[in-house]
């Protein structure tokens, strides 16, 4: 059994939905389909999820929201008209109207319930169209199927473990199951949505629950590329990549799937196949636990801005037991999570996300470090970017870091820091933010041209 998830651009209009159904029906192992809400049809278009957010905001702030509601209806009405399923539009309209007319007792819950209507309506629509064209399909409601979620402190949404057992029953369905992505239910029956792009997570959960042979994630590009195509023309396509490599690259801003979507697939070792709805003949990119081949020494290169370094030095730091523990506990008191920690004999740098390390936190942290740790110096270096080269083949190859560092130095880019993890599958360089794109291009040229 394959689980196939289609993103918003694959469901943006009737033509796209027909393509989705053709892909689905061309392989009888594709038994579970997870859908996003209709996305953009052209670059200045608005995604249905954004229309729904505007609607919820209007209602929450006491406005009628009529204009916003019409915009949502218009999108679904044009799809239903073109697919010739007018009765489906009637039920979508009734369902959305009922949901948004409920009294607002909790703005967060109201927002979640409204946001989920994009995926929910889309799943009903696809199931109706499949049936109309003679293929047995059922809309699967996440509550009925038992997809339970919980919002943790801090707002992160996690799936409750029992959901996997509940959802494994989908294997017994004789019809194609059309499942809305992006949301599930709390134990007390309220809708909870994942963060944006979260239908990827629903697909991965379902793939893990039914022990799918593959989790197909259909989008609008042929492959994952070795570098962001906005930075380099015609970049090298990646045919195979491991979960670990993908995770490292995602960390440095390589966005293909939702960051959390790989985990359920990774735990059960289910390969993820990124495919293109607009070009189904391309085999796409396989994300696997173990590689079958290497196309290149480096698998991917990525860079992300928005980091800063907290630098400390103290003579004989290496002899002082518990020094780092004390720093970490000061940072933990401020709720700061640490990204990296390159260190020397008498110095240590802690890399943080700039947005988390606010000026107030910086002031308190510096004050405590100076007072409690008696350091010789402490300073903060802001506006850093992290640039990473990632590849499992690098682990057994001598000189990759040297090649990368030489290329960067020849390009006149100063390295603020270097870090290589023990797994040797990635090397991270810290550069000034203004050099981020240039550094990525320089490294791409070194390893791929
Ligand atoms: N429709 C939601 C969004 O736009 C979720 C998704 O597409 O994955 O973020």
Tab-separated table of C-alpha atoms and ligand atoms in Angstrom:
chain	number	residue	atom	x	y	z
A	1	UNK	CA	0.000	0.000	0.000
A	2	UNK	CA	1.269	3.466	-0.890
A	3	UNK	CA	0.239	6.663	0.845
A	4	UNK	CA	0.116	9.588	-1.582
A	5	UNK	CA	-0.012	13.157	-0.407
A	6	UNK	CA	-0.749	16.021	-2.781
A	7	UNK	CA	0.207	19.603	-1.963
A	8	UNK	CA	-1.816	22.761	-2.568
A	9	UNK	CA	-0.418	23.525	-6.025
A	10	UNK	CA	-1.471	20.020	-7.143
A	11	UNK	CA	-5.061	20.789	-6.100
A	12	UNK	CA	-5.276	24.458	-7.028
A	13	UNK	CA	-7.983	24.039	-9.704
A	14	UNK	CA	-10.056	21.455	-11.569
A	15	UNK	CA	-7.311	20.719	-14.131
A	16	UNK	CA	-4.856	19.959	-11.344
A	17	UNK	CA	-7.381	17.787	-9.497
A	18	UNK	CA	-7.936	15.739	-12.648
A	19	UNK	CA	-4.169	15.187	-12.865
A	20	UNK	CA	-4.168	14.093	-9.213
A	21	UNK	CA	-6.919	11.556	-9.861
A	22	UNK	CA	-5.136	10.206	-12.952
A	23	UNK	CA	-1.952	9.713	-10.925
A	24	UNK	CA	-3.864	8.071	-8.109
A	25	UNK	CA	-5.710	5.684	-10.400
A	26	UNK	CA	-2.653	4.736	-12.441
A	27	UNK	CA	-1.335	2.564	-9.586
A	28	UNK	CA	-3.683	0.378	-7.580
A	29	UNK	CA	-1.328	0.396	-4.599
A	30	UNK	CA	-2.191	4.059	-4.098
A	31	UNK	CA	-4.994	3.391	-1.628
A	32	UNK	CA	-4.683	6.341	0.729
A	33	UNK	CA	-4.572	9.907	-0.552
A	34	UNK	CA	-3.909	12.877	1.718
A	35	UNK	CA	-4.873	16.290	0.392
A	36	UNK	CA	-3.882	19.866	1.168
A	37	UNK	CA	-6.242	22.773	0.628
A	38	UNK	CA	-6.229	24.281	-2.899
A	39	UNK	CA	-3.113	26.433	-3.237
A	40	UNK	CA	-2.083	29.174	-5.632
A	41	UNK	CA	-3.075	28.931	-9.313
A	42	UNK	CA	-0.655	31.710	-10.264
A	43	UNK	CA	1.982	33.579	-8.303
A	44	UNK	CA	-0.232	36.464	-7.132
A	45	UNK	CA	-3.108	34.115	-6.196
A	46	UNK	CA	-4.106	33.491	-2.551
A	47	UNK	CA	-4.094	30.008	-1.006
A	48	UNK	CA	-7.426	28.800	0.372
A	49	UNK	CA	-5.798	28.423	3.811
A	50	UNK	CA	-4.877	32.126	3.743
A	51	UNK	CA	-8.427	33.036	2.697
A	52	UNK	CA	-9.702	31.004	5.673
A	53	UNK	CA	-7.264	32.687	8.058
A	54	UNK	CA	-8.524	36.083	6.856
A	55	UNK	CA	-12.096	34.883	7.403
A	56	UNK	CA	-11.371	33.674	10.936
A	57	UNK	CA	-9.564	36.909	11.794
A	58	UNK	CA	-12.481	38.975	10.520
A	59	UNK	CA	-14.947	36.980	12.628
A	60	UNK	CA	-12.730	37.018	15.717
A	61	UNK	CA	-12.461	40.804	15.499
A	62	UNK	CA	-16.233	41.112	15.409
A	63	UNK	CA	-16.744	41.761	11.679
A	64	UNK	CA	-19.271	39.898	9.545
A	65	UNK	CA	-16.576	38.191	7.440
A	66	UNK	CA	-19.019	38.042	4.501
A	67	UNK	CA	-16.515	39.220	1.899
A	68	UNK	CA	-13.932	36.706	3.131
A	69	UNK	CA	-16.487	33.892	3.166
A	70	UNK	CA	-17.469	34.679	-0.430
A	71	UNK	CA	-13.809	34.464	-1.502
A	72	UNK	CA	-13.598	30.950	-0.007
A	73	UNK	CA	-16.860	29.863	-1.641
A	74	UNK	CA	-15.725	31.275	-5.006
A	75	UNK	CA	-12.636	29.064	-5.019
A	76	UNK	CA	-14.556	25.871	-4.292
A	77	UNK	CA	-17.474	26.833	-6.527
A	78	UNK	CA	-15.257	27.264	-9.580
A	79	UNK	CA	-13.608	23.867	-8.967
A	80	UNK	CA	-16.954	22.094	-8.416
A	81	UNK	CA	-18.460	23.726	-11.498
A	82	UNK	CA	-15.615	22.617	-13.710
A	83	UNK	CA	-15.669	19.091	-12.294
A	84	UNK	CA	-19.454	19.076	-12.696
A	85	UNK	CA	-20.215	18.195	-9.077
A	86	UNK	CA	-22.706	20.935	-8.061
A	87	UNK	CA	-24.170	18.814	-5.240
A	88	UNK	CA	-20.720	18.740	-3.630
A	89	UNK	CA	-20.584	22.538	-3.606
A	90	UNK	CA	-23.898	22.594	-1.756
A	91	UNK	CA	-22.570	20.327	0.987
A	92	UNK	CA	-19.216	22.180	1.201
A	93	UNK	CA	-21.114	25.457	1.564
A	94	UNK	CA	-23.388	24.066	4.262
A	95	UNK	CA	-20.483	22.557	6.153
A	96	UNK	CA	-18.357	25.730	6.059
A	97	UNK	CA	-21.335	27.943	6.976
A	98	UNK	CA	-22.194	25.767	9.944
A	99	UNK	CA	-18.626	25.732	11.195
A	100	UNK	CA	-17.922	29.460	10.922
A	101	UNK	CA	-21.295	30.415	12.430
A	102	UNK	CA	-20.513	28.737	15.734
A	103	UNK	CA	-20.055	31.133	18.655
A	104	UNK	CA	-16.433	32.090	19.288
A	105	UNK	CA	-15.559	31.027	22.823
A	106	UNK	CA	-11.839	30.528	22.232
A	107	UNK	CA	-10.155	32.447	19.392
A	108	UNK	CA	-7.341	29.893	18.968
A	109	UNK	CA	-9.747	26.982	18.631
A	110	UNK	CA	-11.974	28.949	16.269
A	111	UNK	CA	-8.969	29.759	14.097
A	112	UNK	CA	-7.916	26.089	13.978
A	113	UNK	CA	-11.414	24.873	13.123
A	114	UNK	CA	-11.694	27.445	10.330
A	115	UNK	CA	-8.217	26.755	8.899
A	116	UNK	CA	-9.003	23.028	8.704
A	117	UNK	CA	-11.986	23.690	6.400
A	118	UNK	CA	-9.673	24.027	3.368
A	119	UNK	CA	-8.329	20.491	3.616
A	120	UNK	CA	-11.649	19.102	4.782
A	121	UNK	CA	-13.590	20.544	1.835
A	122	UNK	CA	-10.892	19.495	-0.593
A	123	UNK	CA	-11.025	15.884	0.623
A	124	UNK	CA	-14.834	15.805	0.248
A	125	UNK	CA	-14.492	17.250	-3.230
A	126	UNK	CA	-11.872	14.757	-4.425
A	127	UNK	CA	-13.837	11.805	-2.993
A	128	UNK	CA	-17.012	13.017	-4.728
A	129	UNK	CA	-15.209	13.470	-8.045
A	130	UNK	CA	-13.643	10.004	-7.869
A	131	UNK	CA	-17.048	8.438	-7.230
A	132	UNK	CA	-18.642	10.447	-10.005
A	133	UNK	CA	-16.036	9.129	-12.428
A	134	UNK	CA	-16.776	5.554	-11.357
A	135	UNK	CA	-14.084	4.892	-8.734
A	136	UNK	CA	-15.035	3.927	-5.232
A	137	UNK	CA	-13.619	6.398	-2.751
A	138	UNK	CA	-14.492	7.521	0.771
A	139	UNK	CA	-13.841	10.797	2.532
A	140	UNK	CA	-12.172	9.809	5.836
A	141	UNK	CA	-12.765	12.117	8.731
A	142	UNK	CA	-9.711	12.341	11.041
A	143	UNK	CA	-11.940	12.108	14.131
A	144	UNK	CA	-13.666	8.951	12.937
A	145	UNK	CA	-10.299	7.505	11.874
A	146	UNK	CA	-8.806	8.371	15.276
A	147	UNK	CA	-6.084	10.922	14.477
A	148	UNK	CA	-5.600	12.437	17.925
A	149	UNK	CA	-3.325	15.390	18.548
A	150	UNK	CA	-2.210	17.369	21.540
A	151	UNK	CA	-0.873	20.900	21.826
A	152	UNK	CA	2.189	20.944	24.047
A	153	UNK	CA	3.291	23.858	26.158
A	154	UNK	CA	4.746	26.426	23.744
A	155	UNK	CA	2.215	25.543	21.056
A	156	UNK	CA	3.941	22.604	19.380
A	157	UNK	CA	1.444	20.003	18.139
A	158	UNK	CA	2.224	16.342	18.642
A	159	UNK	CA	0.434	13.208	17.576
A	160	UNK	CA	-0.813	10.928	20.366
A	161	UNK	CA	0.753	7.460	20.008
A	162	UNK	CA	-2.590	5.613	20.000
A	163	UNK	CA	-3.402	7.345	16.679
A	164	UNK	CA	-1.055	4.969	14.856
A	165	UNK	CA	-3.050	1.968	16.018
A	166	UNK	CA	-6.356	3.612	15.194
A	167	UNK	CA	-5.207	4.651	11.731
A	168	UNK	CA	-3.824	1.211	10.920
A	169	UNK	CA	-7.479	0.199	10.367
A	170	UNK	CA	-7.357	2.131	7.096
A	171	UNK	CA	-5.670	-0.935	5.600
A	172	UNK	CA	-9.054	-2.722	5.831
A	173	UNK	CA	-10.819	-0.180	3.635
A	174	UNK	CA	-11.808	-1.582	0.264
A	175	UNK	CA	-12.261	1.858	-1.253
A	176	UNK	CA	-9.722	4.596	-1.843
A	177	UNK	CA	-9.444	6.645	1.335
A	178	UNK	CA	-9.346	10.432	0.817
A	179	UNK	CA	-7.951	11.946	3.985
A	180	UNK	CA	-7.737	15.691	4.711
A	181	UNK	CA	-4.263	16.795	5.750
A	182	UNK	CA	-3.216	19.455	8.249
A	183	UNK	CA	-5.505	18.645	11.200
A	184	UNK	CA	-6.654	16.141	13.745
A	185	UNK	CA	-8.644	16.204	16.975
A	186	UNK	CA	-7.916	16.664	20.642
A	187	UNK	CA	-9.228	13.998	23.010
A	188	UNK	CA	-12.046	16.382	23.919
A	189	UNK	CA	-13.148	16.546	20.294
A	190	UNK	CA	-11.747	19.914	19.222
A	191	UNK	CA	-9.943	20.459	15.924
A	192	UNK	CA	-6.183	21.052	16.180
A	193	UNK	CA	-4.103	22.041	13.151
A	194	UNK	CA	-0.409	21.495	12.620
A	195	UNK	CA	1.798	24.454	11.699
A	196	UNK	CA	1.748	25.680	8.081
A	197	UNK	CA	2.557	23.039	5.511
A	198	UNK	CA	1.394	20.422	8.001
A	199	UNK	CA	-0.414	18.152	5.525
A	200	UNK	CA	3.040	16.662	4.934
A	201	UNK	CA	2.951	15.497	8.559
A	202	UNK	CA	-0.507	13.928	8.174
A	203	UNK	CA	0.781	11.986	5.156
A	204	UNK	CA	3.800	10.737	7.076
A	205	UNK	CA	1.682	9.675	10.072
A	206	UNK	CA	-0.685	7.743	7.829
A	207	UNK	CA	2.212	6.123	5.955
A	208	UNK	CA	3.698	5.000	9.265
A	209	UNK	CA	0.319	3.788	10.585
A	210	UNK	CA	-0.458	1.591	7.586
A	211	UNK	CA	3.193	0.504	7.162
A	212	UNK	CA	3.153	1.871	3.627
A	213	UNK	CA	5.752	0.598	1.172
A	214	UNK	CA	6.376	4.214	0.247
A	215	UNK	CA	5.129	7.654	1.205
A	216	UNK	CA	4.703	9.611	-2.010
A	217	UNK	CA	4.723	13.351	-1.592
A	218	UNK	CA	3.510	14.993	-4.799
A	219	UNK	CA	4.434	18.598	-5.366
A	220	UNK	CA	5.429	20.852	-8.269
A	221	UNK	CA	9.122	20.111	-8.796
A	222	UNK	CA	10.769	17.122	-10.483
A	223	UNK	CA	13.334	16.602	-7.747
A	224	UNK	CA	14.964	17.830	-4.675
A	225	UNK	CA	17.970	19.801	-5.912
A	226	UNK	CA	21.481	19.961	-4.515
A	227	UNK	CA	21.027	23.665	-3.919
A	228	UNK	CA	18.156	26.153	-3.854
A	229	UNK	CA	17.146	26.701	-7.535
A	230	UNK	CA	16.615	30.391	-6.771
A	231	UNK	CA	20.358	30.699	-6.172
A	232	UNK	CA	21.780	28.573	-8.979
A	233	UNK	CA	20.386	27.935	-12.450
A	234	UNK	CA	19.602	24.307	-13.341
A	235	UNK	CA	21.022	22.831	-10.162
A	236	UNK	CA	22.087	19.206	-9.871
A	237	UNK	CA	19.075	16.944	-9.203
A	238	UNK	CA	19.253	14.673	-6.185
A	239	UNK	CA	17.831	11.226	-6.982
A	240	UNK	CA	18.499	9.728	-3.558
A	241	UNK	CA	19.139	11.240	-0.143
A	242	UNK	CA	19.046	9.820	3.370
A	243	UNK	CA	16.787	11.015	6.185
A	244	UNK	CA	19.900	12.173	8.027
A	245	UNK	CA	21.202	14.220	5.119
A	246	UNK	CA	17.772	15.705	4.567
A	247	UNK	CA	17.504	16.659	8.214
A	248	UNK	CA	20.891	18.397	8.172
A	249	UNK	CA	19.986	20.325	5.034
A	250	UNK	CA	16.534	21.243	6.345
A	251	UNK	CA	18.275	22.724	9.348
A	252	UNK	CA	20.093	25.183	7.080
A	253	UNK	CA	16.933	26.285	5.332
A	254	UNK	CA	16.560	23.555	2.699
A	255	UNK	CA	12.787	23.376	2.568
A	256	UNK	CA	11.192	20.514	0.703
A	257	UNK	CA	8.980	18.836	3.255
A	258	UNK	CA	7.630	20.161	6.522
A	259	UNK	CA	10.471	19.789	9.022
A	260	UNK	CA	8.525	17.365	11.210
A	261	UNK	CA	7.205	15.230	8.380
A	262	UNK	CA	10.226	12.995	8.093
A	263	UNK	CA	10.124	11.727	11.645
A	264	UNK	CA	7.184	9.260	11.474
A	265	UNK	CA	8.565	7.868	8.199
A	266	UNK	CA	12.091	7.694	9.624
A	267	UNK	CA	10.974	5.764	12.722
A	268	UNK	CA	9.358	3.045	10.622
A	269	UNK	CA	11.935	3.224	7.825
A	270	UNK	CA	9.373	4.123	5.170
A	271	UNK	CA	10.969	5.647	2.072
A	272	UNK	CA	9.628	9.031	1.038
A	273	UNK	CA	9.356	9.773	-2.667
A	274	UNK	CA	9.108	13.422	-3.750
A	275	UNK	CA	7.251	13.544	-7.096
A	276	UNK	CA	5.950	16.130	-9.536
A	277	UNK	CA	2.201	16.180	-10.271
A	278	UNK	CA	2.931	18.147	-13.451
A	279	UNK	CA	5.492	15.617	-14.662
A	280	UNK	CA	4.609	12.156	-13.327
A	281	UNK	CA	7.117	10.459	-15.622
A	282	UNK	CA	9.972	11.843	-13.506
A	283	UNK	CA	10.909	9.383	-10.766
A	284	UNK	CA	11.593	12.196	-8.337
A	285	UNK	CA	13.786	11.984	-5.268
A	286	UNK	CA	13.848	9.064	-2.836
A	287	UNK	CA	14.496	9.832	0.836
A	288	UNK	CA	15.723	6.604	2.396
A	289	UNK	CA	17.448	5.292	5.514
A	290	UNK	CA	20.282	3.624	3.566
A	291	UNK	CA	21.555	4.721	0.210
A	292	UNK	CA	21.854	2.455	-2.790
A	293	UNK	CA	24.214	4.769	-4.693
A	294	UNK	CA	26.036	8.090	-4.603
A	295	UNK	CA	25.729	10.559	-7.466
A	296	UNK	CA	28.212	12.996	-5.969
A	297	UNK	CA	30.551	13.519	-3.025
A	298	UNK	CA	28.385	16.286	-1.621
A	299	UNK	CA	24.619	15.691	-1.612
A	300	UNK	CA	23.427	19.190	-0.921
A	301	UNK	CA	24.402	22.706	0.081
A	302	UNK	CA	22.213	25.133	1.985
A	303	UNK	CA	22.473	28.387	3.860
A	304	UNK	CA	20.293	30.227	6.315
A	305	UNK	CA	20.505	33.643	7.903
A	306	UNK	CA	19.385	34.655	11.387
A	307	UNK	CA	21.994	33.180	13.734
A	308	UNK	CA	24.265	34.731	16.339
A	309	UNK	CA	27.246	33.577	18.378
A	310	UNK	CA	27.687	34.103	22.108
A	311	UNK	CA	31.455	34.025	22.537
A	312	UNK	CA	33.210	33.504	25.875
A	313	UNK	CA	36.822	33.112	26.835
A	314	UNK	CA	38.514	32.374	30.129
A	315	UNK	CA	42.115	31.494	30.790
A	316	UNK	CA	42.383	27.777	31.796
A	317	UNK	CA	38.709	27.196	30.919
A	318	UNK	CA	39.532	23.618	29.926
A	319	UNK	CA	40.497	22.769	33.529
A	320	UNK	CA	37.342	24.156	35.110
A	321	UNK	CA	34.889	21.378	35.897
A	322	UNK	CA	31.247	22.269	35.190
A	323	UNK	CA	31.946	25.513	33.305
A	324	UNK	CA	29.800	24.631	30.302
A	325	UNK	CA	27.031	23.217	32.504
A	326	UNK	CA	26.727	26.597	34.210
A	327	UNK	CA	26.472	28.447	30.888
A	328	UNK	CA	23.874	26.007	29.658
A	329	UNK	CA	21.779	26.385	32.771
A	330	UNK	CA	21.807	30.188	32.403
A	331	UNK	CA	20.588	29.773	28.807
A	332	UNK	CA	17.993	27.202	29.880
A	333	UNK	CA	16.651	29.652	32.483
A	334	UNK	CA	15.952	32.009	29.579
A	335	UNK	CA	14.270	29.242	27.593
A	336	UNK	CA	16.968	29.395	24.906
A	337	UNK	CA	17.685	26.350	22.809
A	338	UNK	CA	21.261	25.890	21.604
A	339	UNK	CA	22.041	25.257	17.969
A	340	UNK	CA	25.785	24.477	18.043
A	341	UNK	CA	28.676	24.835	20.417
A	342	UNK	CA	32.101	25.064	18.767
A	343	UNK	CA	34.853	25.319	21.365
A	344	UNK	CA	38.568	25.905	21.782
A	345	UNK	CA	40.827	25.257	24.783
A	346	UNK	CA	40.030	28.473	26.576
A	347	UNK	CA	37.014	29.638	24.614
A	348	UNK	CA	33.560	28.505	23.726
A	349	UNK	CA	30.958	29.879	21.332
A	350	UNK	CA	27.303	29.128	21.530
A	351	UNK	CA	25.262	29.511	18.393
A	352	UNK	CA	21.690	30.651	18.889
A	353	UNK	CA	18.868	31.802	16.669
A	354	UNK	CA	18.938	35.623	16.686
A	355	UNK	CA	15.159	35.901	16.858
A	356	UNK	CA	15.108	33.888	20.131
A	357	UNK	CA	18.025	35.764	21.653
A	358	UNK	CA	16.226	39.079	22.156
A	359	UNK	CA	18.133	42.161	23.408
A	360	UNK	CA	16.604	41.749	26.906
A	361	UNK	CA	17.680	38.119	27.087
A	362	UNK	CA	21.119	39.101	25.805
A	363	UNK	CA	21.491	41.697	28.547
A	364	UNK	CA	20.467	39.276	31.304
A	365	UNK	CA	22.599	36.419	29.967
A	366	UNK	CA	25.734	38.583	29.617
A	367	UNK	CA	25.235	39.982	33.101
A	368	UNK	CA	24.897	36.530	34.657
A	369	UNK	CA	27.811	35.047	32.700
A	370	UNK	CA	30.075	37.927	33.746
A	371	UNK	CA	29.018	37.711	37.393
A	372	UNK	CA	28.654	33.979	37.922
A	373	UNK	CA	31.409	32.616	35.689
A	374	UNK	CA	34.025	35.271	36.006
A	375	UNK	CA	34.992	35.047	32.317
A	376	UNK	CA	37.768	37.132	30.751
A	377	UNK	CA	35.528	38.197	27.901
A	378	UNK	CA	32.008	37.685	26.678
A	379	UNK	CA	30.543	39.114	23.495
A	380	UNK	CA	27.771	38.552	21.004
A	381	UNK	CA	28.334	38.358	17.271
A	382	UNK	CA	25.030	38.895	15.483
A	383	UNK	CA	24.022	38.743	11.782
A	384	UNK	CA	25.559	35.361	11.123
A	385	UNK	CA	24.458	32.869	8.499
A	386	UNK	CA	25.004	29.144	8.661
A	387	UNK	CA	26.105	27.515	5.429
A	388	UNK	CA	26.284	23.729	5.294
A	389	UNK	CA	27.642	21.122	2.957
A	390	UNK	CA	26.042	17.751	3.538
A	391	UNK	CA	26.795	14.313	2.177
A	392	UNK	CA	27.285	10.837	3.595
A	393	UNK	CA	30.023	10.163	1.066
A	394	UNK	CA	32.094	12.890	2.758
A	395	UNK	CA	32.614	10.707	5.855
A	396	UNK	CA	35.272	8.587	4.184
A	397	UNK	CA	36.797	11.201	1.920
A	398	UNK	CA	39.897	13.099	2.937
A	399	UNK	CA	40.058	16.824	2.290
A	400	UNK	CA	36.439	17.844	1.738
A	401	UNK	CA	36.483	20.492	4.461
A	402	UNK	CA	39.813	21.796	3.176
A	403	UNK	CA	38.390	22.087	-0.338
A	404	UNK	CA	35.342	23.953	0.940
A	405	UNK	CA	37.358	26.295	3.162
A	406	UNK	CA	39.827	27.022	0.359
A	407	UNK	CA	37.039	27.824	-2.082
A	408	UNK	CA	35.447	30.189	0.428
A	409	UNK	CA	38.739	31.889	1.231
A	410	UNK	CA	39.577	32.351	-2.463
A	411	UNK	CA	36.186	34.011	-2.837
A	412	UNK	CA	37.160	36.416	-0.054
A	413	UNK	CA	34.615	35.104	2.434
A	414	UNK	CA	35.786	35.192	6.027
A	415	UNK	CA	34.822	32.153	8.112
A	416	UNK	CA	33.478	33.215	11.481
A	417	UNK	CA	33.314	29.586	12.614
A	418	UNK	CA	33.558	26.011	11.413
A	419	UNK	CA	31.886	22.973	12.926
A	420	UNK	CA	31.923	19.363	11.861
A	421	UNK	CA	29.694	16.847	13.599
A	422	UNK	CA	31.093	13.502	14.747
A	423	UNK	CA	28.997	11.732	12.109
A	424	UNK	CA	31.063	13.582	9.477
A	425	UNK	CA	28.075	13.890	7.182
A	426	UNK	CA	28.030	17.661	7.346
A	427	UNK	CA	30.325	20.609	7.760
A	428	UNK	CA	28.932	23.896	8.915
A	429	UNK	CA	30.447	27.302	8.220
A	430	UNK	CA	29.418	30.512	9.925
A	431	UNK	CA	29.715	33.564	7.650
A	432	UNK	CA	28.405	37.128	7.816
A	433	UNK	CA	24.794	37.243	6.657
A	434	UNK	CA	25.591	39.349	3.589
A	435	UNK	CA	27.786	36.524	2.281
A	436	UNK	CA	25.201	33.766	2.701
A	437	UNK	CA	24.024	33.379	-0.920
A	438	UNK	CA	27.512	34.027	-2.286
A	439	UNK	CA	28.989	31.341	-0.029
A	440	UNK	CA	26.350	28.812	-1.120
A	441	UNK	CA	27.070	29.554	-4.802
A	442	UNK	CA	30.813	29.356	-4.224
A	443	UNK	CA	30.523	25.935	-2.579
A	444	UNK	CA	28.165	24.701	-5.281
A	445	UNK	CA	30.690	25.713	-7.942
A	446	UNK	CA	33.458	23.917	-6.081
A	447	UNK	CA	31.631	20.620	-5.696
A	448	UNK	CA	29.280	20.464	-8.651
A	449	UNK	CA	30.792	22.183	-11.670
B	1	LIG	N1	-3.004	24.208	3.707
B	1	LIG	C1	-2.049	24.308	4.760
B	1	LIG	C2	-1.067	25.422	4.449
B	1	LIG	O1	-1.214	26.134	3.465
B	1	LIG	C3	-1.376	23.014	5.056
B	1	LIG	C4	-0.675	22.351	3.904
B	1	LIG	O2	-0.906	22.684	2.748
B	1	LIG	O3	0.140	21.480	4.139
B	1	LIG	O4	-0.159	25.632	5.194
